[in-house]
């Protein structure tokens, strides 16, 4: 029993670290289209009150503010807000609502880059509820995805992009700061 808990904890830690890389975007297309150097990783912008509520750990207020933002037609990054909603509800110990928020993200935004994080959020709730078999199944699926050949190729591309940027340097606006050959 202890070994399975340790294994689940390790898988969860590995998954959360590995999914941090999953936020990378393929900036080569952006770079080619605009001529600008695109960010390799980004987090979506959210309204300041939501950010402040989450940072101050006022998760009930954050949940209320997120729901208000999600109801706006012109709101960008609704998938990310839905993910934050699940996190806020989990932290507020409203686990049924949090599970529903993560499931809603998976259903409403099937192509979202936040899908895997929603999966980990659901698994985390199952662990809190001591439903280790269900959590283990989610962790197993995500571990298979994270360790797949396609994912390794994607990560290699990200590392190569970092290396290319380091090697080529970033153009300086000020000639005195220009990269010396």
One Martini backbone bead per residue (centre of mass of N, CA, C, O) as a GRO file, in nm:
protein
  181
    1UNK     BB    1   0.060   0.062  -0.023
    2UNK     BB    2   0.301   0.253   0.009
    3UNK     BB    3   0.418   0.203  -0.274
    4UNK     BB    4   0.171   0.313  -0.431
    5UNK     BB    5   0.182   0.598  -0.315
    6UNK     BB    6   0.464   0.665  -0.410
    7UNK     BB    7   0.413   0.617  -0.709
    8UNK     BB    8   0.189   0.829  -0.737
    9UNK     BB    9   0.357   1.069  -0.646
   10UNK     BB   10   0.572   1.047  -0.864
   11UNK     BB   11   0.382   1.068  -1.104
   12UNK     BB   12   0.266   1.341  -1.030
   13UNK     BB   13   0.529   1.498  -1.031
   14UNK     BB   14   0.613   1.427  -1.317
   15UNK     BB   15   0.359   1.535  -1.455
   16UNK     BB   16   0.379   1.832  -1.362
   17UNK     BB   17   0.653   1.884  -1.487
   18UNK     BB   18   0.593   1.790  -1.779
   19UNK     BB   19   0.345   1.987  -1.827
   20UNK     BB   20   0.506   2.245  -1.835
   21UNK     BB   21   0.602   2.179  -2.131
   22UNK     BB   22   0.306   2.172  -2.270
   23UNK     BB   23   0.299   2.500  -2.317
   24UNK     BB   24   0.433   2.484  -2.568
   25UNK     BB   25   0.497   2.647  -2.867
   26UNK     BB   26   0.498   2.677  -3.216
   27UNK     BB   27   0.704   2.942  -3.310
   28UNK     BB   28   0.796   2.906  -3.602
   29UNK     BB   29   0.539   3.005  -3.740
   30UNK     BB   30   0.536   3.284  -3.615
   31UNK     BB   31   0.812   3.370  -3.711
   32UNK     BB   32   0.761   3.338  -4.016
   33UNK     BB   33   0.508   3.527  -4.036
   34UNK     BB   34   0.630   3.794  -3.862
   35UNK     BB   35   0.956   3.803  -3.785
   36UNK     BB   36   0.935   3.725  -3.495
   37UNK     BB   37   1.012   3.648  -3.172
   38UNK     BB   38   0.882   3.399  -3.005
   39UNK     BB   39   0.750   3.248  -2.758
   40UNK     BB   40   0.782   2.942  -2.610
   41UNK     BB   41   0.634   3.034  -2.346
   42UNK     BB   42   0.296   3.065  -2.209
   43UNK     BB   43   0.055   3.259  -2.044
   44UNK     BB   44  -0.239   3.352  -2.006
   45UNK     BB   45  -0.438   3.613  -1.984
   46UNK     BB   46  -0.579   3.764  -1.695
   47UNK     BB   47  -0.759   3.901  -1.482
   48UNK     BB   48  -0.651   4.064  -1.210
   49UNK     BB   49  -0.858   3.971  -0.990
   50UNK     BB   50  -0.799   3.672  -1.030
   51UNK     BB   51  -0.502   3.674  -0.968
   52UNK     BB   52  -0.529   3.792  -0.682
   53UNK     BB   53  -0.710   3.570  -0.563
   54UNK     BB   54  -0.517   3.337  -0.610
   55UNK     BB   55  -0.267   3.457  -0.460
   56UNK     BB   56  -0.449   3.500  -0.183
   57UNK     BB   57  -0.637   3.237  -0.149
   58UNK     BB   58  -0.931   3.333  -0.270
   59UNK     BB   59  -1.120   3.093  -0.406
   60UNK     BB   60  -1.413   3.190  -0.402
   61UNK     BB   61  -1.365   3.455  -0.552
   62UNK     BB   62  -1.232   3.331  -0.796
   63UNK     BB   63  -1.473   3.164  -0.886
   64UNK     BB   64  -1.664   3.402  -0.930
   65UNK     BB   65  -1.483   3.558  -1.136
   66UNK     BB   66  -1.463   3.331  -1.343
   67UNK     BB   67  -1.764   3.303  -1.404
   68UNK     BB   68  -1.793   3.590  -1.510
   69UNK     BB   69  -1.585   3.560  -1.739
   70UNK     BB   70  -1.721   3.309  -1.881
   71UNK     BB   71  -1.993   3.475  -1.954
   72UNK     BB   72  -1.831   3.620  -2.151
   73UNK     BB   73  -1.803   3.644  -2.488
   74UNK     BB   74  -1.507   3.812  -2.511
   75UNK     BB   75  -1.348   3.599  -2.370
   76UNK     BB   76  -1.044   3.486  -2.322
   77UNK     BB   77  -0.926   3.185  -2.225
   78UNK     BB   78  -1.148   2.974  -2.120
   79UNK     BB   79  -0.985   2.720  -2.064
   80UNK     BB   80  -0.801   2.838  -1.845
   81UNK     BB   81  -1.029   2.932  -1.658
   82UNK     BB   82  -1.142   2.649  -1.612
   83UNK     BB   83  -0.890   2.542  -1.480
   84UNK     BB   84  -0.881   2.749  -1.247
   85UNK     BB   85  -1.151   2.666  -1.134
   86UNK     BB   86  -1.064   2.384  -1.048
   87UNK     BB   87  -0.842   2.477  -0.857
   88UNK     BB   88  -1.012   2.656  -0.670
   89UNK     BB   89  -1.211   2.430  -0.584
   90UNK     BB   90  -1.003   2.243  -0.465
   91UNK     BB   91  -0.887   2.448  -0.253
   92UNK     BB   92  -1.195   2.484  -0.134
   93UNK     BB   93  -1.317   2.187  -0.103
   94UNK     BB   94  -1.487   2.147  -0.394
   95UNK     BB   95  -1.477   1.857  -0.548
   96UNK     BB   96  -1.727   1.825  -0.728
   97UNK     BB   97  -1.692   2.096  -0.878
   98UNK     BB   98  -1.405   2.045  -0.977
   99UNK     BB   99  -1.462   1.795  -1.145
  100UNK     BB  100  -1.665   1.940  -1.331
  101UNK     BB  101  -1.465   2.151  -1.441
  102UNK     BB  102  -1.267   1.952  -1.573
  103UNK     BB  103  -1.480   1.808  -1.751
  104UNK     BB  104  -1.568   2.063  -1.904
  105UNK     BB  105  -1.302   2.118  -2.039
  106UNK     BB  106  -1.284   1.846  -2.194
  107UNK     BB  107  -1.558   1.893  -2.348
  108UNK     BB  108  -1.541   2.205  -2.455
  109UNK     BB  109  -1.197   2.162  -2.498
  110UNK     BB  110  -1.049   1.922  -2.682
  111UNK     BB  111  -0.786   2.117  -2.795
  112UNK     BB  112  -0.658   2.185  -2.540
  113UNK     BB  113  -0.363   2.249  -2.353
  114UNK     BB  114  -0.535   2.177  -2.067
  115UNK     BB  115  -0.608   1.874  -2.060
  116UNK     BB  116  -0.381   1.741  -1.889
  117UNK     BB  117  -0.431   1.912  -1.638
  118UNK     BB  118  -0.718   1.815  -1.593
  119UNK     BB  119  -0.642   1.525  -1.546
  120UNK     BB  120  -0.464   1.582  -1.296
  121UNK     BB  121  -0.692   1.712  -1.135
  122UNK     BB  122  -0.868   1.460  -1.118
  123UNK     BB  123  -0.657   1.279  -0.983
  124UNK     BB  124  -0.620   1.450  -0.730
  125UNK     BB  125  -0.908   1.414  -0.628
  126UNK     BB  126  -0.895   1.104  -0.606
  127UNK     BB  127  -0.674   1.104  -0.393
  128UNK     BB  128  -0.824   1.264  -0.176
  129UNK     BB  129  -1.056   1.029  -0.188
  130UNK     BB  130  -0.902   0.747  -0.212
  131UNK     BB  131  -0.903   0.681  -0.543
  132UNK     BB  132  -0.644   0.512  -0.669
  133UNK     BB  133  -0.732   0.364  -0.923
  134UNK     BB  134  -0.836   0.605  -1.088
  135UNK     BB  135  -0.577   0.771  -1.066
  136UNK     BB  136  -0.384   0.560  -1.187
  137UNK     BB  137  -0.513   0.559  -1.469
  138UNK     BB  138  -0.452   0.849  -1.537
  139UNK     BB  139  -0.146   0.837  -1.492
  140UNK     BB  140  -0.090   0.619  -1.700
  141UNK     BB  141  -0.189   0.769  -1.950
  142UNK     BB  142  -0.002   1.018  -1.912
  143UNK     BB  143   0.265   0.864  -1.913
  144UNK     BB  144   0.236   0.751  -2.196
  145UNK     BB  145   0.223   1.025  -2.334
  146UNK     BB  146   0.491   1.150  -2.216
  147UNK     BB  147   0.664   0.877  -2.323
  148UNK     BB  148   0.629   0.920  -2.603
  149UNK     BB  149   0.762   0.971  -2.907
  150UNK     BB  150   0.615   1.236  -2.977
  151UNK     BB  151   0.696   1.387  -2.716
  152UNK     BB  152   1.001   1.365  -2.752
  153UNK     BB  153   1.006   1.522  -3.018
  154UNK     BB  154   0.886   1.781  -2.906
  155UNK     BB  155   1.107   1.836  -2.693
  156UNK     BB  156   1.343   1.842  -2.889
  157UNK     BB  157   1.240   2.092  -3.042
  158UNK     BB  158   1.257   2.283  -2.803
  159UNK     BB  159   1.559   2.253  -2.748
  160UNK     BB  160   1.648   2.342  -3.032
  161UNK     BB  161   1.529   2.623  -3.015
  162UNK     BB  162   1.697   2.720  -2.779
  163UNK     BB  163   1.970   2.671  -2.916
  164UNK     BB  164   1.927   2.857  -3.158
  165UNK     BB  165   1.888   3.116  -2.994
  166UNK     BB  166   2.159   3.111  -2.853
  167UNK     BB  167   2.343   3.102  -3.102
  168UNK     BB  168   2.211   3.358  -3.255
  169UNK     BB  169   2.056   3.534  -3.091
  170UNK     BB  170   1.930   3.849  -2.995
  171UNK     BB  171   1.837   4.123  -3.116
  172UNK     BB  172   1.948   4.445  -3.073
  173UNK     BB  173   1.857   4.777  -3.025
  174UNK     BB  174   2.139   4.824  -2.909
  175UNK     BB  175   2.454   4.835  -3.034
  176UNK     BB  176   2.607   4.795  -2.752
  177UNK     BB  177   2.438   4.504  -2.716
  178UNK     BB  178   2.561   4.349  -2.920
  179UNK     BB  179   2.666   4.070  -3.050
  180UNK     BB  180   2.967   3.924  -3.027
  181UNK     BB  181   3.195   3.739  -3.240
   0.00000   0.00000   0.00000
